[in-house]
Each structure stands twice: as C-alpha cells, then as structure tokens.
Amino acid sequence: MKDENVIQETISFVKKTLDGAEGGHDWFHIERVYKNSLLIAKEEKVDMLIVSLGALLHDIADAKFYNGDESIGPKIASDFLHSKEVIPEVIHHVVAIIENISFKSSLDKGNPKKERFNSLELQVVQDADRLDAIGAIGIARTFNYGGFKNRPLYNPNILPNLEITKEEYKKSTAPTINHFYEKLLLLKDKMNTNSGKKLAEKRHLFMVNYLNQFYSEWNGQS
C-alpha cells in the first residue's frame, strides 16, 4: 500500500475510534498535532511516513482514559498497522513514539542506566503534541479536562507540586490551575526542535498573561 493511502486509512481509523472522545483528546486534537508535525518536519530530515503515523496514532488510546494502562494505545496502533501491512521497521518506530511521547514519561526516573528511546521523528511529533498543550488551545483543553474530571478551577490552599513524580502526576486530583505549573509552563523549555522552540514562545507568553489576568480577577482587582 502506498504511503499516502496508509495515511488516509489511518485518518479514517482514528476519526472512527475517537468518535465521542473527551474534547481535549478527540480527533481535532489529533488533526492539530498532525498539522503541527508536518509544519515542524519541513525543517528536519525525517521519515515523513513515520512522523505522520506517529502523530495520527499517538493518542489512539490515551492511558488516562484506560485506568492508566499504557499498553493499550501501542497495541491498538500496532495491530492496525499490521493489518495494513506496514513494514515492521515503521511499525516498531511508530509504537516507540507512542510509548515515549507523553510528558509523564519524562517524570519517570526509572532505571538511570536504561537508555530511553529517542529519534528525530519522536522529537518532531512530541513538539507538535506539546504545542497543542500550551497557548490558547492548551488553556481550553486544560479546563475542559478539569471539568471532565470535576476538579476545582483553583484553590489557593493547594499548592502546585513542583517535584511531582510520574505516579503522582497520573493520580493527581489537584485544581486545574496547578497543572500550569506542574506541566504547561515547563513545556517551552522542553521543546526539541528549533521550529518547536520558536512556535512555543508566543504560546507560553499567552499563558503567562492569562494567569496574571486570572489572579487579578480572582482577587477582585479587575
């Protein structure tokens, strides 16, 4: 099957699979990450099929919606790509992207001697995914998920956990505002590519200005 046909069939598969998904992790999130991946990839020497499939399948079964099970997404993606007779090398690479793309993976100290998977394709898709977590859309997604989990907007008595571990992150029920400090504001400095870093600057500043306005309104100052 030609690369373009595989991509189009993957798009159809993802749209169908994520029909009715939570608003911050639905097909439109995937589409934005896909488009951002293609944009960033223009400046990098990458395998475009791997980047495309990695972007389209990276959240096919986000662990947070499956009781924290991080094995489901990679398995669904692998099974689908095998059914389309994609070559094993591409499948293995795409699955590795899915397994290593998330922010919480960076919190997993694990075995310090164990080398984590990395590739330029992963870096491109990871930057694209992180871009969708910040800026105006990132803020909207954050509060959408907070509402989905029935979390308070903000509680000044519950401080952000700036040393949060992977397990604490996965189990967190903290107010939504805390998520800015535990993840969103950290992403600008975790971007991999030059294009990703440039795109992140404007979105980061938007979040900083938003938080300043939020606290002013919260404290009755404006």
Coordinates of C-alpha atoms in Angstrom, one line a residue:
M1 CA 0.0 0.0 0.0
K2 CA 1.3 3.5 -0.9
D3 CA 2.3 5.8 1.9
E4 CA -0.5 8.3 1.1
N5 CA -3.1 5.5 1.2
V6 CA -1.9 4.3 4.5
I7 CA -2.1 7.8 5.9
Q8 CA -5.6 8.3 4.6
E9 CA -6.8 4.9 6.0
T10 CA -5.2 5.8 9.3
I11 CA -7.0 9.1 9.4
S12 CA -10.3 7.3 8.8
F13 CA -9.5 4.8 11.5
V14 CA -8.6 7.4 14.1
K15 CA -11.7 9.5 13.4
K16 CA -13.9 6.5 13.9
T17 CA -12.0 5.3 17.0
L18 CA -12.1 8.7 18.7
D19 CA -15.7 9.5 17.9
G20 CA -17.2 10.9 21.1
A21 CA -13.9 11.2 22.9
E22 CA -13.3 13.9 25.5
G23 CA -12.9 17.3 23.8
G24 CA -9.2 17.8 24.5
H25 CA -8.2 14.4 23.2
D26 CA -10.6 13.9 20.3
W27 CA -10.0 13.8 16.5
F28 CA -9.5 17.6 16.3
H29 CA -6.6 17.3 18.8
I30 CA -5.0 14.6 16.6
E31 CA -5.6 16.8 13.5
R32 CA -3.9 19.8 15.1
V33 CA -0.9 17.6 16.2
Y34 CA -0.7 16.1 12.7
K35 CA -0.7 19.5 11.0
N36 CA 1.9 20.9 13.5
S37 CA 4.1 17.8 12.9
L38 CA 4.1 18.4 9.2
L39 CA 4.9 22.1 9.8
I40 CA 7.9 21.3 12.1
A41 CA 9.1 18.4 9.9
K42 CA 9.7 20.8 7.0
E43 CA 12.8 22.0 8.8
E44 CA 14.0 18.5 9.7
K45 CA 15.3 15.5 7.9
V46 CA 12.8 12.9 8.9
D47 CA 10.8 9.9 7.6
M48 CA 7.5 11.6 6.8
L49 CA 5.5 8.4 6.9
I50 CA 6.8 7.7 10.5
V51 CA 6.1 11.3 11.5
S52 CA 2.6 11.2 10.0
L53 CA 1.6 7.8 11.5
G54 CA 3.2 8.7 14.9
A55 CA 1.2 12.0 15.0
L56 CA -2.1 10.3 13.9
L57 CA -1.8 7.4 16.3
H58 CA -0.1 9.0 19.3
D59 CA -3.3 9.3 21.4
I60 CA -5.4 6.4 19.9
A61 CA -5.9 5.2 23.5
D62 CA -4.6 7.7 26.0
A63 CA -3.8 5.8 29.2
K64 CA -5.7 8.4 31.4
F65 CA -8.9 7.1 29.9
Y66 CA -8.0 3.5 30.4
N67 CA -7.3 3.4 34.1
G68 CA -3.6 4.3 33.5
D69 CA -2.9 1.3 31.3
E70 CA -0.1 2.5 28.9
S71 CA -0.1 -0.7 26.9
I72 CA -3.4 -0.3 25.1
G73 CA -2.5 2.5 22.8
P74 CA 0.6 0.9 21.4
K75 CA -1.2 -2.4 20.9
I76 CA -4.1 -0.8 19.0
A77 CA -1.7 1.1 16.8
S78 CA 0.5 -2.0 16.2
D79 CA -2.5 -4.2 15.3
F80 CA -3.9 -1.6 12.9
L81 CA -0.6 -1.0 11.1
H82 CA 0.0 -4.7 10.8
S83 CA -3.5 -5.1 9.3
K84 CA -2.4 -2.5 6.6
E85 CA 0.8 -4.5 6.0
V86 CA 3.1 -1.6 7.0
I87 CA 6.7 -2.7 7.2
P88 CA 7.9 -3.9 10.6
E89 CA 10.6 -1.2 10.9
V90 CA 8.0 1.6 10.6
I91 CA 5.5 -0.1 13.0
H92 CA 8.2 -0.5 15.6
H93 CA 9.2 3.1 15.3
V94 CA 5.7 4.4 15.5
V95 CA 4.9 2.3 18.5
A96 CA 8.1 3.6 20.2
I97 CA 6.9 7.2 19.6
I98 CA 3.5 6.4 21.2
E99 CA 5.3 4.8 24.2
N100 CA 7.6 7.7 24.7
I101 CA 5.8 10.9 23.6
S102 CA 4.0 11.8 26.8
F103 CA 5.1 14.4 29.3
K104 CA 4.6 12.0 32.2
S105 CA 7.2 9.7 30.6
S106 CA 9.8 12.5 31.3
L107 CA 8.9 12.3 35.0
D108 CA 9.7 8.6 35.2
K109 CA 13.2 8.4 36.6
G110 CA 13.1 4.6 36.4
N111 CA 16.5 2.9 35.9
P112 CA 19.1 5.7 35.4
K113 CA 21.2 3.2 33.4
K114 CA 18.4 2.4 31.0
E115 CA 18.7 4.5 27.8
R116 CA 15.3 6.0 26.7
F117 CA 14.2 5.7 23.1
N118 CA 14.8 8.8 21.0
S119 CA 14.6 9.8 17.4
L120 CA 14.2 12.9 15.3
E121 CA 10.7 11.7 14.3
L122 CA 9.8 11.3 18.0
Q123 CA 11.1 14.8 18.7
V124 CA 9.0 16.3 15.9
V125 CA 5.8 14.6 17.0
Q126 CA 6.5 15.4 20.7
D127 CA 7.0 19.1 19.9
A128 CA 3.7 19.1 17.9
D129 CA 1.8 17.5 20.8
R130 CA 3.3 19.8 23.3
L131 CA 2.4 22.8 21.2
D132 CA -1.2 21.8 21.4
A133 CA -0.9 21.6 25.2
I134 CA 0.0 25.3 25.5
G135 CA -1.3 28.7 24.3
A136 CA -5.0 29.4 23.9
I137 CA -5.9 25.9 22.8
G138 CA -3.8 24.4 25.6
I139 CA -5.7 26.5 28.2
A140 CA -9.0 25.5 26.7
R141 CA -8.0 21.8 26.7
T142 CA -6.8 22.0 30.3
F143 CA -10.0 23.4 31.7
N144 CA -12.1 21.1 29.5
Y145 CA -10.3 18.1 31.1
G146 CA -10.5 19.6 34.6
G147 CA -14.3 19.9 34.1
F148 CA -14.5 16.4 32.7
K149 CA -12.8 15.2 36.0
N150 CA -14.9 17.6 38.1
R151 CA -11.8 19.4 39.5
P152 CA -11.9 22.9 41.1
L153 CA -10.6 25.7 39.0
Y154 CA -8.3 26.9 41.7
N155 CA -7.7 26.6 45.4
P156 CA -5.0 28.9 46.8
N157 CA -4.6 26.5 49.7
I158 CA -3.5 23.6 47.4
L159 CA 0.0 24.5 46.1
P160 CA 1.4 23.0 42.8
N161 CA 3.7 20.0 43.3
L162 CA 6.9 21.2 41.6
E163 CA 8.7 17.9 42.3
I164 CA 5.8 15.7 41.0
T165 CA 6.7 12.1 40.1
K166 CA 5.1 10.1 37.3
E167 CA 2.8 8.2 39.7
E168 CA 1.8 11.4 41.5
Y169 CA 1.1 13.0 38.2
K170 CA -1.1 10.1 37.0
K171 CA -3.1 10.1 40.2
S172 CA -3.4 13.9 40.7
T173 CA -6.7 15.4 41.5
A174 CA -5.3 18.9 42.1
P175 CA -7.1 22.1 40.9
T176 CA -6.7 22.8 37.2
I177 CA -4.6 25.9 37.7
N178 CA -1.9 23.8 39.3
H179 CA -1.5 21.9 36.0
F180 CA 0.0 25.1 34.5
Y181 CA 2.9 24.9 37.0
E182 CA 3.3 21.1 37.0
K183 CA 3.3 20.8 33.2
L184 CA 2.2 23.6 30.8
L185 CA 4.7 26.3 31.8
L186 CA 7.5 23.8 31.7
L187 CA 7.0 22.7 28.1
K188 CA 8.6 25.7 26.4
D189 CA 12.0 24.7 27.7
K190 CA 11.4 21.0 26.8
M191 CA 10.9 21.6 23.1
N192 CA 13.3 19.6 20.9
T193 CA 13.5 21.3 17.6
N194 CA 14.3 24.9 16.6
S195 CA 10.9 25.3 15.0
G196 CA 9.1 23.9 18.0
K197 CA 11.0 26.3 20.3
K198 CA 10.1 29.3 18.2
L199 CA 6.4 28.3 18.0
A200 CA 6.3 27.7 21.7
E201 CA 7.5 31.2 22.7
K202 CA 4.3 33.0 21.7
R203 CA 2.0 30.4 23.2
H204 CA 4.0 30.4 26.5
L205 CA 3.7 34.2 26.8
F206 CA -0.1 33.9 26.2
M207 CA -0.4 31.5 29.2
V208 CA 1.7 33.8 31.4
N209 CA -0.6 36.8 30.6
Y210 CA -3.7 34.6 31.1
L211 CA -2.5 33.6 34.6
N212 CA -1.9 37.2 35.5
Q213 CA -5.4 38.1 34.4
F214 CA -6.8 35.1 36.2
Y215 CA -5.3 36.0 39.6
S216 CA -6.3 39.7 39.1
E217 CA -9.9 38.6 38.6
W218 CA -9.8 36.0 41.4
N219 CA -8.6 38.7 43.9
G220 CA -11.1 41.3 42.8
Q221 CA -8.5 43.6 41.2
S222 CA -10.0 43.8 37.8

